[in-house]
Short mmCIF file of C-alpha atoms in Angstrom, two decimals:
data_model
loop_
_atom_site.label_atom_id
_atom_site.label_comp_id
_atom_site.label_asym_id
_atom_site.label_seq_id
_atom_site.Cartn_x
_atom_site.Cartn_y
_atom_site.Cartn_z
CA UNK A 19 0.00 0.00 0.00
CA UNK A 20 1.36 3.44 -0.91
CA UNK A 21 -1.09 5.45 1.22
CA UNK A 22 0.44 6.84 4.40
CA UNK A 23 -2.72 6.86 6.51
CA UNK A 24 -6.07 5.11 6.45
CA UNK A 25 -9.17 7.35 6.70
CA UNK A 26 -10.28 5.69 9.94
CA UNK A 27 -6.85 6.12 11.49
CA UNK A 28 -6.89 9.77 10.51
CA UNK A 29 -10.31 10.29 12.02
CA UNK A 30 -9.21 8.54 15.19
CA UNK A 31 -6.10 10.69 15.44
CA UNK A 32 -8.09 13.90 15.10
CA UNK A 33 -10.65 12.69 17.60
CA UNK A 34 -7.93 11.73 20.06
CA UNK A 35 -6.43 15.21 20.23
CA UNK A 36 -9.82 16.87 20.68
CA UNK A 37 -10.55 17.80 24.29
CA UNK A 38 -13.52 19.04 26.29
CA UNK A 39 -14.22 22.69 25.53
CA UNK A 40 -13.76 23.64 29.18
CA UNK A 41 -10.09 22.61 29.08
CA UNK A 42 -9.35 24.16 25.71
CA UNK A 43 -7.45 27.45 25.50
CA UNK A 44 -8.48 30.07 22.96
CA UNK A 45 -6.14 30.77 20.06
CA UNK A 46 -6.80 33.53 17.51
CA UNK A 47 -4.05 33.91 14.92
CA UNK A 48 -3.93 35.48 11.49
CA UNK A 49 -2.12 33.24 9.00
CA UNK A 50 -0.71 34.90 5.86
CA UNK A 51 -0.28 32.47 2.97
CA UNK A 52 2.20 32.44 0.12
CA UNK A 53 -0.35 30.92 -2.28
CA UNK A 54 -3.95 31.79 -3.11
CA UNK A 55 -6.53 29.55 -1.47
CA UNK A 56 -7.98 28.83 -4.91
CA UNK A 57 -4.87 26.87 -5.93
CA UNK A 58 -5.53 23.14 -5.73
CA UNK A 59 -3.60 21.30 -2.97
CA UNK A 60 -0.97 24.04 -2.95
CA UNK A 61 -3.11 26.86 -1.60
CA UNK A 62 -6.21 25.19 -0.20
CA UNK A 63 -4.43 22.94 2.33
CA UNK A 64 -3.99 25.55 5.06
CA UNK A 65 -7.68 26.59 4.89
CA UNK A 66 -8.57 22.89 5.27
CA UNK A 67 -6.22 22.57 8.26
CA UNK A 68 -7.78 25.67 9.79
CA UNK A 69 -11.29 24.25 9.45
CA UNK A 70 -10.27 20.92 10.98
CA UNK A 71 -8.65 22.70 13.92
CA UNK A 72 -11.89 24.55 14.60
CA UNK A 73 -13.72 21.23 14.68
CA UNK A 74 -11.30 19.30 16.89
CA UNK A 75 -11.04 22.22 19.34
CA UNK A 76 -14.73 23.00 19.50
CA UNK A 77 -14.05 26.37 17.87
CA UNK A 78 -11.36 27.43 20.33
CA UNK A 79 -8.49 27.34 17.82
CA UNK A 80 -9.13 29.82 15.03
CA UNK A 81 -6.30 30.25 12.54
CA UNK A 82 -7.72 32.80 10.12
CA UNK A 83 -6.01 32.53 6.74
CA UNK A 84 -5.18 35.58 4.65
CA UNK A 85 -4.61 35.58 0.91
CA UNK A 86 -1.13 36.51 -0.42
CA UNK A 87 -0.31 40.16 0.17
CA UNK A 88 -3.33 40.89 2.36
CA UNK A 89 -1.45 40.71 5.67
CA UNK A 90 2.20 40.55 4.58
CA UNK A 91 3.87 40.16 1.15
CA UNK A 92 3.77 36.60 -0.20
CA UNK A 93 7.56 36.31 -0.11
CA UNK A 94 7.84 38.01 3.30
CA UNK A 95 6.14 35.42 5.48
CA UNK A 96 9.30 34.01 7.01
CA UNK A 97 10.51 37.46 8.09
CA UNK A 98 7.09 38.38 9.50
CA UNK A 99 6.97 35.23 11.63
CA UNK A 100 10.61 35.45 12.70
CA UNK A 101 10.21 39.05 13.88
CA UNK A 102 6.91 38.37 15.64
CA UNK A 103 4.90 40.63 13.34
CA UNK A 104 2.53 37.67 12.96
CA UNK A 105 2.24 34.55 15.10
CA UNK A 106 2.37 32.17 12.16
CA UNK A 107 2.34 31.90 8.37
CA UNK A 108 2.04 29.24 5.67
CA UNK A 109 4.51 28.91 2.82
CA UNK A 110 6.65 26.76 0.59
CA UNK A 111 10.03 26.43 2.27
CA UNK A 112 12.82 27.88 0.19
CA UNK A 113 11.76 31.46 -0.44
CA UNK A 114 14.04 32.40 2.48
CA UNK A 115 17.03 30.73 0.82
CA UNK A 116 19.20 33.82 1.23
CA UNK A 117 18.81 33.82 5.03
CA UNK A 118 18.37 30.11 5.72
CA UNK A 119 20.19 28.20 2.95
CA UNK A 120 19.03 24.79 4.17
CA UNK A 121 15.38 25.83 3.74
CA UNK A 122 15.74 25.05 0.04
CA UNK A 123 16.11 21.29 0.52
CA UNK A 124 13.37 21.09 3.14
CA UNK A 125 11.14 22.61 0.46
CA UNK A 126 12.33 20.47 -2.43
CA UNK A 127 15.51 18.52 -3.14
CA UNK A 128 16.36 18.19 -6.85
CA UNK A 129 16.44 14.52 -7.82
CA UNK A 130 15.48 13.81 -4.22
CA UNK A 131 12.70 11.99 -2.41
CA UNK A 132 9.07 11.91 -3.46
CA UNK A 133 6.47 12.79 -0.82
CA UNK A 134 5.95 9.32 0.77
CA UNK A 135 9.69 8.85 1.22
CA UNK A 136 10.21 12.47 2.32
CA UNK A 137 7.47 12.05 4.93
CA UNK A 138 9.16 8.85 6.11
CA UNK A 139 12.40 10.79 6.57
CA UNK A 140 10.67 13.66 8.38
CA UNK A 141 8.69 11.47 10.78
CA UNK A 142 10.98 8.45 11.21
CA UNK A 143 14.39 9.36 9.80
CA UNK A 144 15.39 12.29 11.95
CA UNK A 145 14.21 14.95 9.53
CA UNK A 146 11.85 16.74 11.90
CA UNK A 147 14.54 17.18 14.56
CA UNK A 148 16.87 18.67 11.93
CA UNK A 149 14.05 20.93 10.73
CA UNK A 150 13.54 22.33 14.22
CA UNK A 151 17.30 22.68 14.76
CA UNK A 152 17.76 24.61 11.52
CA UNK A 153 15.08 27.20 12.27
CA UNK A 154 15.53 27.68 16.01
CA UNK A 155 18.20 30.40 15.55
CA UNK A 156 15.66 32.32 13.48
CA UNK A 157 12.97 32.27 16.15
CA UNK A 158 10.74 30.04 14.01
CA UNK A 159 9.09 26.71 14.89
CA UNK A 160 8.31 25.03 11.53
CA UNK A 161 5.66 22.31 11.16
CA UNK A 162 5.45 20.10 8.05
CA UNK A 163 1.91 20.88 6.93
CA UNK A 164 1.39 19.95 3.29
CA UNK A 165 3.05 18.22 0.36
CA UNK A 166 2.07 17.73 -3.23
CA UNK A 167 2.96 15.48 -6.15
CA UNK A 168 5.96 16.27 -8.34
CA UNK A 169 5.77 19.59 -10.11
CA UNK A 170 6.05 19.84 -13.84
CA UNK A 171 9.42 20.98 -15.17
CA UNK A 172 7.78 24.05 -16.64
CA UNK A 173 6.18 25.94 -19.51
CA UNK A 174 8.42 26.92 -22.42
CA UNK A 175 7.64 29.15 -25.38
CA UNK A 176 10.04 27.11 -27.53
CA UNK A 177 11.08 23.46 -27.61
CA UNK A 178 14.15 22.50 -25.56
CA UNK A 179 16.23 19.75 -27.16
CA UNK A 180 19.75 20.19 -25.79
CA UNK A 181 21.35 21.91 -22.78
CA UNK A 182 22.57 24.63 -25.16
CA UNK A 183 18.94 25.68 -25.64
CA UNK A 184 18.93 26.89 -22.03
CA UNK A 185 21.69 29.45 -22.58
CA UNK A 186 20.27 32.96 -22.29
CA UNK A 187 16.76 31.63 -21.60
CA UNK A 188 14.79 34.04 -19.41
CA UNK A 189 13.43 31.63 -16.82
CA UNK A 190 11.56 31.89 -13.53
CA UNK A 191 12.58 29.39 -10.87
CA UNK A 192 12.53 29.20 -7.09
CA UNK A 193 15.12 27.97 -4.60
CA UNK A 194 17.82 25.58 -5.83
CA UNK A 195 16.15 25.05 -9.19
CA UNK A 196 17.08 28.61 -10.06
CA UNK A 197 20.75 28.09 -9.20
CA UNK A 198 20.83 24.93 -11.30
CA UNK A 199 19.35 26.69 -14.32
CA UNK A 200 21.85 29.52 -13.85
CA UNK A 201 24.70 27.02 -13.89
CA UNK A 202 23.39 25.79 -17.26
CA UNK A 203 23.37 29.32 -18.66
CA UNK A 204 19.80 30.50 -18.14
CA UNK A 205 18.96 34.01 -16.95
CA UNK A 206 16.93 33.31 -13.82
CA UNK A 207 14.51 35.53 -11.94
CA UNK A 208 12.21 34.90 -8.99
CA UNK A 209 8.62 36.14 -9.24
CA UNK A 210 5.50 35.18 -7.25
CA UNK A 211 2.90 33.07 -9.02
CA UNK A 212 0.44 35.91 -9.57
CA UNK A 213 2.89 37.79 -11.80
CA UNK A 214 3.95 34.95 -14.07
CA UNK A 215 1.19 34.96 -16.70
CA UNK A 216 1.78 38.59 -17.58
CA UNK A 217 5.56 38.10 -17.60
CA UNK A 218 5.21 35.22 -20.07
CA UNK A 219 2.64 37.06 -22.17
CA UNK A 220 4.83 40.16 -22.51
CA UNK A 221 8.03 38.24 -23.16
CA UNK A 222 9.67 39.23 -19.89
CA UNK A 223 10.03 35.47 -19.42
CA UNK A 224 10.70 32.79 -22.03
CA UNK A 225 9.67 30.04 -19.64
CA UNK A 226 8.59 29.35 -16.09
CA UNK A 227 8.15 26.53 -13.64
CA UNK A 228 5.56 26.83 -10.92
CA UNK A 229 3.54 23.85 -9.76
CA UNK A 230 1.21 20.97 -10.59
CA UNK A 231 -0.75 20.77 -13.85
CA UNK A 232 -3.97 21.74 -12.02
CA UNK A 233 -2.34 24.80 -10.45
CA UNK A 234 -0.62 25.79 -13.69
CA UNK A 235 -4.00 25.56 -15.43
CA UNK A 236 -5.56 27.88 -12.86
CA UNK A 237 -2.84 30.44 -13.62
CA UNK A 238 -3.43 30.19 -17.38
CA UNK A 239 0.09 29.31 -18.50
CA UNK A 240 -1.25 27.12 -21.31
CA UNK A 241 -2.60 30.25 -23.00
CA UNK A 242 0.86 31.79 -23.47
CA UNK A 243 3.24 28.80 -23.74
CA UNK A 244 2.53 25.54 -25.52
CA UNK A 245 5.50 23.34 -24.57
CA UNK A 246 4.86 21.68 -21.21
CA UNK A 247 7.89 19.79 -19.96
CA UNK A 248 7.99 16.97 -17.43
CA UNK A 249 9.20 15.45 -15.10
CA UNK A 250 9.71 17.95 -12.32
CA UNK A 251 13.25 16.81 -11.54
CA UNK A 252 13.79 19.95 -9.45
CA UNK A 253 10.88 19.21 -7.10
CA UNK A 254 9.99 15.51 -6.75
CA UNK A 255 7.98 16.71 -3.76
CA UNK A 256 6.91 20.26 -2.94
CA UNK A 257 6.69 20.75 0.79
CA UNK A 258 4.74 23.43 2.64
CA UNK A 259 5.10 24.40 6.27
CA UNK A 260 3.28 26.26 8.98
CA UNK A 261 5.87 28.67 10.36
CA UNK A 262 5.15 29.57 14.00
CA UNK A 263 6.90 32.27 16.00
CA UNK A 264 8.84 30.56 18.80
CA UNK A 265 7.45 32.80 21.54
CA UNK A 266 3.89 32.30 20.31
CA UNK A 267 4.43 28.52 20.19
CA UNK A 268 5.88 28.42 23.71
CA UNK A 269 2.77 30.13 25.10
CA UNK A 270 0.50 27.32 23.89
CA UNK A 271 -0.54 24.44 26.11
CA UNK A 272 0.85 21.01 25.11
CA UNK A 273 -2.70 19.96 24.20
CA UNK A 274 -3.04 22.84 21.73
CA UNK A 275 0.40 22.18 20.27
CA UNK A 276 -0.54 18.54 19.71
CA UNK A 277 -3.78 19.51 18.00
CA UNK A 278 -1.97 21.82 15.60
CA UNK A 279 0.81 19.37 14.79
CA UNK A 280 -1.53 16.40 14.35
CA UNK A 281 -3.87 18.35 12.10
CA UNK A 282 -0.90 19.46 10.00
CA UNK A 283 0.06 15.81 9.63
CA UNK A 284 -3.45 15.19 8.31
CA UNK A 285 -2.92 18.13 5.95
CA UNK A 286 0.09 16.41 4.41
CA UNK A 287 -1.86 13.35 3.30
CA UNK A 288 -4.92 15.41 2.31
CA UNK A 289 -2.83 17.64 0.02
CA UNK A 290 -1.04 14.70 -1.58
CA UNK A 291 -4.24 12.70 -2.12
CA UNK A 292 -6.02 15.66 -3.70
CA UNK A 293 -3.06 16.46 -5.92
CA UNK A 294 -2.70 12.86 -7.13
CA UNK A 295 -6.41 12.56 -7.87
CA UNK A 296 -6.57 15.38 -10.41
CA UNK A 297 -3.45 15.46 -12.58
CA UNK A 298 -4.34 12.80 -15.17
CA UNK A 299 -7.50 14.61 -16.26
CA UNK A 300 -5.61 17.89 -16.44
CA UNK A 301 -2.92 16.52 -18.75
CA UNK A 302 -5.67 15.20 -21.03
CA UNK A 303 -7.26 18.67 -21.03
CA UNK A 304 -3.98 20.30 -22.00
CA UNK A 305 -3.48 17.91 -24.91
CA UNK A 306 -7.00 18.59 -26.14
CA UNK A 307 -6.23 22.31 -26.11
CA UNK A 308 -3.09 21.94 -28.20
CA UNK A 309 -0.43 21.84 -25.52
CA UNK A 310 2.55 19.61 -26.36
CA UNK A 311 3.35 17.36 -23.39
CA UNK A 312 7.07 16.73 -23.55
CA UNK A 313 9.52 14.78 -21.43
CA UNK A 314 13.07 16.00 -21.08
CA UNK A 315 15.34 13.51 -22.85
CA UNK A 316 18.15 11.67 -21.08
CA UNK A 317 20.90 14.12 -22.11
CA UNK A 318 18.82 16.95 -20.64
CA UNK A 319 18.14 15.06 -17.40
CA UNK A 320 21.81 14.10 -17.16
CA UNK A 321 22.77 17.77 -17.53
CA UNK A 322 20.29 18.81 -14.84
CA UNK A 323 21.51 16.03 -12.54
CA UNK A 324 25.17 16.95 -13.00
CA UNK A 325 24.45 20.64 -12.33
CA UNK A 326 22.32 19.67 -9.31
CA UNK A 327 25.16 17.72 -7.74
CA UNK A 328 27.52 20.64 -8.30
CA UNK A 329 25.13 23.14 -6.72
CA UNK A 330 24.40 20.87 -3.75
CA UNK A 331 28.13 20.33 -3.18
CA UNK A 332 28.74 24.08 -3.32
CA UNK A 333 25.93 24.83 -0.88
CA UNK A 334 27.13 22.07 1.47
CA UNK A 335 30.63 23.57 1.48
CA UNK A 336 29.27 27.01 2.39
CA UNK A 337 26.83 26.06 5.15
CA UNK A 338 27.35 23.32 7.81
CA UNK A 339 23.61 23.00 8.50
CA UNK A 340 22.90 22.54 4.80
CA UNK A 341 25.52 19.77 4.65
CA UNK A 342 24.15 18.10 7.78
CA UNK A 343 20.61 17.96 6.40
CA UNK A 344 21.65 17.03 2.87
CA UNK A 345 23.83 14.19 4.18
CA UNK A 346 20.92 12.91 6.29
CA UNK A 347 18.52 13.03 3.34
CA UNK A 348 20.99 11.31 1.02
CA UNK A 349 21.78 8.57 3.53
CA UNK A 350 18.08 7.87 4.09
CA UNK A 351 17.35 7.83 0.36
CA UNK A 352 20.29 5.52 -0.38
CA UNK A 353 19.47 3.19 2.53
CA UNK A 354 15.96 2.70 1.18
CA UNK A 355 16.82 2.68 -2.51
CA UNK A 356 16.80 -1.12 -2.88
CA UNK A 357 13.39 -1.35 -1.23
CA UNK A 358 12.09 1.49 -3.36
CA UNK A 359 13.44 -0.08 -6.56
CA UNK A 360 12.41 -3.68 -5.81
CA UNK A 361 9.35 -3.29 -3.62
CA UNK A 362 7.22 -1.37 -6.11
CA UNK A 363 6.23 -2.24 -9.66
CA UNK A 364 8.52 -0.60 -12.24
CA UNK A 365 6.90 2.57 -13.55
CA UNK A 366 7.31 1.45 -17.14
CA UNK A 367 5.52 -1.87 -16.46
CA UNK A 368 2.11 -2.13 -18.16
#
């Protein structure tokens, strides 16, 4: 079985952390989000978590979500939580790469683990302890609170056949993906999702990566670029987190902390299940509308992989925490590789 939780087990877990209303403290936090709540699995997970918390707490825990830019800028959530401007925020981990280099691989490790294996590392491979260790100096308590299927590699206005086709390409990418594209000669910029359609339409960008097919459809990329490349080698899993200010977290009762963390765990499987359920139909829709679904060929993937290893080695040399986490991830992935390769049906088996 590839599912991480059974529905009954999930229901039991949520019921277990619920407590009589008389013993429940009141929590009222505003939660800025990096993604619009309309974005499937990527943006609607935190609203779902918020609703479940209201239910398990009898209405005492109210985490009111705010759309990107309404409370703080979409790319400023980490700073707002760290400084105490807000008690908590919800974001992809990696936008704060400049201040917390290791955040990039907690968000997505190029050629790394897919969500089930990443969750195994977080919960049973020491990943969560490393996560807390990495963010403690920044006054942030991060909680794994959502993960989606692999992203697509991106939307391109022209076909990409060789690594030379990337040279000079004006490309939007986040976190380590951007550094890898730069190493291959692309001109990389970082823009929030809401600005990408216009940038592609006006030629400010030649190509962009962003998210899942369903999310990319919601942002209209298929209207301005017709070459849709897969697989998302740069983000085999895309991991979201609830960032909580350390002082705000410390004020909560253990019961409330457990409710929040357990409901976030439920959010991980809910986001993944929803994402997996919808992508096949979306790819069929794209094909019907004239989008060319393309897979990067082996020379392209080899070039990306080589550049990825170089970037990861460089980042490890610059930052001890990055190296510590990357080594832990790699060891876990390698230790389980034989099981992963032999225990599941080959993906090309039909």
